[in-house]
Structures are given as C-alpha cells and as structure tokens.
Amino acid sequence: MRKDYIQDKYVIIAPRRLDRPHGEDVNFDLQSAHQSVRLEDCVFCPPRLKVGGALLVVGSKKDWQIMVVKNIYPAVSLDNRKAYGAQEVVIETPKHHLQLEELSVKHVEKILEVYARRTKALMKNQKLEYILIFKNNGGRAGASLQHAHSQIFATGFIPPHLLDKSQRVQAYKLRTGRCVYCDVIKEESKGPRRVYEDHEVLAFTPYASLYNYEIWIMPKRHLDNVTNLNEAELQSFARVLHRIVGKVVHELKLSYNYYFHQVVHDEDQHLYIKITPRGSAWAGVEIGSGIVVNPVAPEAAAKFYRTK
Ligand SMILES: [Zn+2]
Ligand SMILES: [Zn+2]
C-alpha cells in the first residue's frame, strides 16, 4: 500500500494480479479503439475546418501547421454564469493520419508553445482560476476523434481535489520552507523510478502510481505554469514527451491521456505533465473504496521506459 507524495490518495501495488486469467488485457488494440472517420467527414481536416474563426494559427492560414479553435461542444462557456469557462481544441497537425508520436520533436515543441500562448491569453481573464490542458488518445482514453488534437479547459473555480492539493503544498511550505515537488525531484532523481534527466527536466514514475506505466515530466526549476518555460525547457519537454508517447503507443500498444493542471496565480504550484496510459479499467475495488490497485510496480515501469 502506497500513499501519494502529498495527498491522501492510496494505491495497492499488486504485480501478481497480472497472472490472473484475462486479468488485464494490456494488449488492448489501440487501432480498434479509434472511430474511423472518412477524411472528408473529419471536422479537423482542411476541407471542413473554418480557418476564419481560429483563435491561433501557426503558419499561414492556407498552409497551417497547428490551429486552435473553440470547442463546438463545450461543457462550460464564457456566456454561461453557472458553468463559466472556456474550452478550446488544439489541432496538432493538418494531416489526418499523423499521430503525435509521428510528428517531429520540433513540431511537438511548437504544440507546447501553443499551449503556453493560449494559457497566457486565458490568464488575462481574471475570472478564470484553473486551466487544464489535456490530450485523450485512443478510445479507452476517451478520444472521440482520430485526428491528432488536444484540449484546453479553463474554469472559474478550482476543482476540490486540486484545492486540497494546493492547501497541502502550502502547508508543507509553511512547515519546511520548501516546495514539496522540488524535494520530490531531488529524491526521485536518485532512485529506481528515475527514467530520464537532463539539465532542464526530470521524468520519473511516481512512487504511488495510480495507473499502469504512469509517468511524470517536471521542470527542475520551480515554475508554476507552462508560460514560464524557457526555450531549453520547452525543447527538453518536447523530446521526452515525444519519446514516452512513442513507447506507450508502439510498445505497450495502449491508449493514453496526458495533462497538466494549472491553478492560475498560485506560484507555490510546481508544473508537471502526467502521462497516464490506460491499461486497466477501474473495477469494483476502485469505484467502491477509492483505493486503486495497480498491477505494474512503478519501478518496473521505469525500467521499461529506460530501455532504448
Ligand atoms: Zn482529419
Ligand atoms: Zn517546486
């Protein structure tokens, strides 16, 4: 039984569950999870996409590389006082069949820059308190469209479990004078869960991983949101993200999510990207007790990610 670094979240690491008959269908086929949409019907492909309403275009309107548009099926919006917020879609490439891991590292870096530019724009709205950037890839991760895209979800309130986390991070700081995640980085960079490290970033599998093969990328500098990443940090993030996603898709053959939470105007936060492959469906134990069972030890997952 392991507890999260700061929150009251528990996970049972149970490698023997992998031996159960049909226990974990980790060879879940990623392709079958994708809805196959004909190119001419795809709303993110150039024939049907309206460039005029774009919030941001990288490249020219005729020959764009990345485009940000409003989500046309939003759960929150700026004209709804009860569900106040903004939802945007980042179309990562105009090419229908290219997935993130097939794009160049340079292109992934540009996608991260787009996240930073849109975060900066949304932060100007004083009423927005929380900005989540996420990607669903594959049916099990909740993706409804195959065309490579990610999403930005900004709301006027901080979700309760993040408020709880913010408060615990602040309490730790009052007690010790330090950021808990700066301490985690120091600790994990020496241990068996370290995957990749350079001058800018550390990638590691967290001690109490809730998901099979869960992995985090964190900047070593204490930065609270994506707009503060400098060029070298963006390059490192892109390189590591590209490599990890490639291994998840090609070797594990799993759907995945990645996301970073940003509580706006809270400098005590330490930025991270969490990548969560979706190898196991949560069952009765997880839903009933809130305690997660993970059959892949984070130390084994780290070993897998370290292999070339
Ligand atoms: Zn498309
Ligand atoms: Zn920190």
Coordinates of C-alpha atoms and ligand atoms in Angstrom, one line a residue:
M1 CA 0.0 0.0 0.0
R2 CA 1.5 3.3 -1.0
K3 CA 0.4 6.9 -0.4
D4 CA 0.7 9.9 -2.7
Y5 CA 3.6 12.4 -2.0
I6 CA 1.2 14.9 -0.5
Q7 CA -2.5 13.9 -0.9
D8 CA -4.5 11.2 0.9
K9 CA -4.6 9.0 -2.2
Y10 CA -3.7 5.4 -1.9
V11 CA -2.7 2.7 -4.3
I12 CA -2.1 -1.0 -3.8
I13 CA 0.8 -2.2 -6.0
A14 CA -0.1 -5.8 -6.9
P15 CA 2.2 -7.3 -9.6
R16 CA 0.8 -10.8 -9.1
R17 CA -2.6 -9.6 -10.5
L18 CA -1.0 -9.7 -13.9
D19 CA -1.1 -13.5 -13.7
R20 CA -4.9 -13.7 -13.4
P21 CA -6.6 -15.3 -16.4
H22 CA -7.7 -12.4 -18.6
G23 CA -6.8 -10.2 -15.7
E24 CA -5.5 -7.3 -17.6
D25 CA -5.9 -7.1 -21.3
V26 CA -2.9 -5.0 -21.6
N27 CA -2.6 -5.9 -25.3
F28 CA -5.7 -3.9 -25.9
D29 CA -5.7 -2.9 -29.5
L30 CA -5.3 0.8 -30.0
Q31 CA -6.5 0.9 -33.5
S32 CA -9.8 -0.8 -32.8
A33 CA -10.5 1.9 -30.3
H34 CA -10.4 4.6 -32.9
Q35 CA -13.5 5.5 -34.6
S36 CA -12.6 5.5 -38.3
V37 CA -13.9 8.7 -39.8
R38 CA -13.7 9.3 -43.6
L39 CA -11.3 12.1 -44.3
E40 CA -13.9 14.3 -46.0
D41 CA -16.1 14.0 -42.9
C42 CA -13.4 14.9 -40.4
V43 CA -14.2 18.3 -38.7
F44 CA -10.4 18.9 -38.2
C45 CA -9.4 18.4 -41.8
P46 CA -8.8 21.4 -44.0
P47 CA -12.0 20.8 -46.2
R48 CA -14.4 21.2 -43.3
L49 CA -12.4 23.3 -40.9
K50 CA -13.3 27.1 -40.9
V51 CA -9.9 28.9 -40.6
G52 CA -11.7 32.2 -40.1
G53 CA -12.8 31.5 -36.6
A54 CA -9.4 30.3 -35.4
L55 CA -8.1 31.6 -32.0
L56 CA -4.5 30.9 -33.1
V57 CA -2.8 29.7 -36.2
V58 CA 0.9 28.6 -36.5
G59 CA 2.0 29.0 -40.1
S60 CA -0.2 30.8 -42.7
K61 CA -4.0 30.4 -42.9
K62 CA -3.6 28.5 -46.2
D63 CA -0.6 26.4 -45.0
W64 CA -1.1 26.0 -41.3
Q65 CA 0.8 23.6 -39.0
I66 CA -1.2 23.9 -35.8
M67 CA -4.5 25.6 -35.2
V68 CA -6.6 26.4 -32.1
V69 CA -10.3 26.7 -32.4
K70 CA -13.2 26.9 -29.9
N71 CA -14.7 23.6 -28.9
I72 CA -18.1 23.4 -30.6
Y73 CA -19.5 21.1 -27.9
P74 CA -18.4 22.8 -24.7
A75 CA -19.4 21.8 -21.2
V76 CA -18.5 25.3 -20.0
S77 CA -18.6 28.7 -21.7
L78 CA -17.9 32.4 -21.2
D79 CA -21.6 33.3 -21.6
N80 CA -22.9 30.8 -19.0
R81 CA -22.7 32.2 -15.5
K82 CA -23.4 28.9 -13.9
A83 CA -20.9 26.9 -15.9
Y84 CA -18.4 29.6 -16.5
G85 CA -15.3 28.8 -18.5
A86 CA -13.6 28.3 -21.9
Q87 CA -12.9 25.2 -23.9
E88 CA -10.6 25.2 -26.9
V89 CA -9.3 22.5 -29.2
V90 CA -5.6 22.4 -30.4
I91 CA -5.5 20.7 -33.8
E92 CA -1.9 19.4 -33.7
T93 CA -1.4 18.9 -37.5
P94 CA -3.5 19.4 -40.7
K95 CA -2.6 15.8 -41.7
H96 CA -5.4 13.4 -40.7
H97 CA -3.4 10.3 -40.3
L98 CA -0.4 11.6 -38.4
Q99 CA -0.3 11.0 -34.6
L100 CA 1.7 13.0 -32.1
E101 CA 4.5 10.4 -31.9
E102 CA 4.9 10.5 -35.7
L103 CA 5.4 14.3 -35.8
S104 CA 8.9 15.7 -35.4
V105 CA 10.2 16.7 -32.0
K106 CA 10.4 20.3 -33.3
H107 CA 6.7 20.1 -34.1
V108 CA 5.8 18.8 -30.6
E109 CA 7.8 21.8 -29.2
K110 CA 5.6 24.1 -31.3
I111 CA 2.5 22.4 -29.8
L112 CA 3.8 23.1 -26.3
E113 CA 4.4 26.7 -27.3
V114 CA 0.8 26.9 -28.4
Y115 CA -0.3 25.7 -25.0
A116 CA 1.8 28.4 -23.4
R117 CA 0.4 31.1 -25.7
R118 CA -3.2 30.2 -25.1
T119 CA -2.6 29.8 -21.4
K120 CA -1.2 33.4 -21.4
A121 CA -4.2 34.7 -23.3
L122 CA -6.7 32.9 -20.9
M123 CA -4.8 34.2 -17.8
K124 CA -5.8 37.7 -18.8
N125 CA -9.4 36.9 -17.9
Q126 CA -9.4 37.5 -14.1
K127 CA -12.4 35.3 -13.6
L128 CA -10.6 32.1 -14.7
E129 CA -8.9 30.3 -11.9
Y130 CA -7.9 27.0 -13.3
I131 CA -6.6 25.9 -16.7
L132 CA -6.3 22.2 -17.6
I133 CA -4.5 21.2 -20.8
F134 CA -5.1 17.6 -21.8
K135 CA -5.0 15.0 -24.6
N136 CA -7.1 11.9 -25.0
N137 CA -5.6 9.4 -27.4
G138 CA -7.4 6.2 -28.2
G139 CA -10.9 5.1 -27.4
R140 CA -10.2 3.9 -23.9
A141 CA -8.8 7.3 -23.0
G142 CA -12.0 9.0 -24.1
A143 CA -11.0 10.2 -27.6
S144 CA -13.9 10.5 -29.9
L145 CA -11.9 11.7 -33.0
Q146 CA -8.8 10.2 -34.5
H147 CA -7.4 13.4 -35.9
A148 CA -4.5 14.4 -33.6
H149 CA -5.7 17.0 -31.1
S150 CA -5.6 18.2 -27.5
Q151 CA -7.8 20.4 -25.4
I152 CA -7.7 23.4 -23.1
F153 CA -10.3 23.5 -20.4
A154 CA -10.5 26.7 -18.2
T155 CA -12.9 27.3 -15.4
G156 CA -13.9 29.9 -12.9
F157 CA -13.4 27.6 -10.0
I158 CA -10.7 25.2 -8.7
P159 CA -11.8 21.6 -8.6
P160 CA -12.0 20.4 -5.0
H161 CA -9.2 17.8 -5.1
L162 CA -6.8 20.4 -6.6
L163 CA -7.8 22.9 -3.9
D164 CA -7.0 20.2 -1.4
K165 CA -3.6 19.7 -3.1
S166 CA -2.8 23.4 -3.2
Q167 CA -3.5 23.7 0.5
R168 CA -1.3 20.8 1.3
V169 CA 1.5 22.2 -0.8
Q170 CA 1.2 25.5 1.0
A171 CA 1.1 23.8 4.5
Y172 CA 4.3 21.8 3.6
K173 CA 6.0 25.1 2.6
L174 CA 5.0 26.8 5.8
R175 CA 6.4 23.9 7.8
T176 CA 9.6 23.3 5.9
G177 CA 10.2 26.5 3.8
R178 CA 10.4 24.3 0.7
C179 CA 8.3 23.2 -2.3
V180 CA 7.3 19.5 -1.8
Y181 CA 7.8 18.8 -5.5
C182 CA 11.2 20.3 -5.6
D183 CA 12.0 17.8 -2.8
V184 CA 10.4 15.0 -4.8
I185 CA 12.5 15.8 -7.8
K186 CA 15.7 15.6 -5.6
E187 CA 14.6 12.3 -4.2
E188 CA 13.4 10.7 -7.4
S189 CA 16.4 11.7 -9.4
K190 CA 18.5 9.4 -7.2
G191 CA 16.1 6.4 -7.1
P192 CA 14.8 3.4 -9.1
R193 CA 11.9 5.3 -10.6
R194 CA 14.1 7.8 -12.5
V195 CA 13.6 7.5 -16.2
Y196 CA 15.3 10.5 -17.9
E197 CA 17.1 13.5 -16.7
D198 CA 18.9 16.4 -18.3
H199 CA 19.8 19.9 -17.1
E200 CA 16.1 21.1 -17.6
V201 CA 13.7 18.3 -16.7
L202 CA 13.3 15.0 -14.8
A203 CA 11.0 12.2 -16.0
F204 CA 10.0 9.6 -13.4
T205 CA 7.3 7.1 -12.5
P206 CA 5.7 8.3 -9.3
Y207 CA 6.0 6.3 -6.0
A208 CA 2.2 5.8 -5.7
S209 CA 1.4 5.5 -9.4
L210 CA -2.4 5.1 -9.8
Y211 CA -2.2 4.0 -13.5
N212 CA -0.1 1.3 -15.1
Y213 CA 3.0 2.9 -16.5
E214 CA 2.1 6.3 -15.2
I215 CA 5.0 8.8 -15.7
W216 CA 5.5 12.5 -14.9
I217 CA 7.7 15.1 -16.5
M218 CA 8.7 18.0 -14.3
P219 CA 10.9 21.1 -14.9
K220 CA 13.7 21.2 -12.4
R221 CA 13.3 24.9 -11.9
H222 CA 10.3 25.8 -9.7
L223 CA 7.8 27.1 -12.3
D224 CA 4.1 27.2 -11.7
N225 CA 2.8 27.1 -15.2
V226 CA 3.6 26.4 -18.8
T227 CA 4.0 30.1 -19.8
N228 CA 7.2 30.2 -17.7
L229 CA 9.1 27.5 -19.6
N230 CA 12.1 28.9 -21.4
E231 CA 13.3 27.6 -24.8
A232 CA 15.7 25.0 -23.5
E233 CA 13.0 23.7 -21.2
L234 CA 10.4 23.5 -24.0
Q235 CA 12.9 21.6 -26.1
S236 CA 13.6 19.1 -23.3
F237 CA 9.9 18.6 -22.6
A238 CA 9.1 18.0 -26.3
R239 CA 11.9 15.5 -26.6
V240 CA 10.9 13.5 -23.5
L241 CA 7.1 13.7 -24.3
H242 CA 7.7 12.5 -27.8
R243 CA 9.8 9.6 -26.7
I244 CA 7.4 8.4 -23.9
V245 CA 4.3 8.7 -26.1
G246 CA 6.1 6.7 -28.8
K247 CA 6.9 3.9 -26.3
V248 CA 3.3 3.8 -25.0
V249 CA 1.7 3.6 -28.4
H250 CA 4.3 1.4 -30.2
E251 CA 5.4 -0.9 -27.5
L252 CA 2.7 -1.0 -24.9
K253 CA 0.0 -0.5 -27.6
L254 CA -2.1 1.4 -25.2
S255 CA -4.5 4.4 -25.2
Y256 CA -3.2 7.2 -23.1
N257 CA -4.0 10.6 -21.6
Y258 CA -1.6 13.4 -20.8
Y259 CA -2.5 16.5 -18.9
F260 CA -1.2 19.4 -16.9
H261 CA -3.2 21.2 -14.3
Q262 CA -2.6 24.9 -13.8
V263 CA -4.1 26.8 -10.8
V264 CA -3.7 30.3 -12.1
H265 CA -1.9 32.8 -9.9
D266 CA -0.6 30.3 -7.4
E267 CA 3.2 30.4 -7.6
D268 CA 3.6 27.7 -5.0
Q269 CA 2.4 25.1 -7.6
H270 CA 5.1 23.1 -9.4
L271 CA 4.3 22.4 -13.1
Y272 CA 4.2 18.9 -14.4
I273 CA 2.9 16.8 -17.2
K274 CA 1.4 13.5 -16.2
I275 CA 1.1 10.8 -18.8
T276 CA -1.3 8.0 -17.9
P277 CA -1.5 5.0 -20.2
R278 CA -4.9 3.3 -19.9
G279 CA -4.1 -0.3 -19.5
S280 CA -6.5 -1.3 -16.8
A281 CA -10.2 -0.4 -16.3
W282 CA -11.1 0.5 -12.8
A283 CA -13.4 -2.1 -11.3
G284 CA -15.4 -2.6 -8.0
V285 CA -12.5 -2.1 -5.7
E286 CA -11.5 1.3 -7.2
I287 CA -15.0 2.6 -7.6
G288 CA -16.3 1.4 -4.3
S289 CA -13.3 2.1 -2.0
G290 CA -11.5 4.8 -3.9
I291 CA -8.4 2.7 -3.4
V292 CA -6.7 1.9 -6.7
V293 CA -5.0 -1.4 -7.5
N294 CA -2.1 -1.1 -9.9
P295 CA -0.5 -4.4 -11.1
V296 CA 2.6 -2.7 -12.6
A297 CA 5.1 -1.6 -10.0
P298 CA 6.4 1.9 -10.8
E299 CA 10.0 0.6 -10.5
A300 CA 9.2 -1.9 -13.3
A301 CA 7.5 0.7 -15.4
A302 CA 10.6 3.0 -15.0
K303 CA 12.8 0.1 -16.2
F304 CA 10.6 -0.3 -19.3
Y305 CA 10.8 3.4 -20.1
R306 CA 14.6 3.4 -19.7
T307 CA 15.1 0.7 -22.4
K308 CA 16.0 2.1 -25.8
Ligands
ZN1 ZN -8.9 14.9 -40.0
ZN2 ZN 8.9 23.3 -6.8

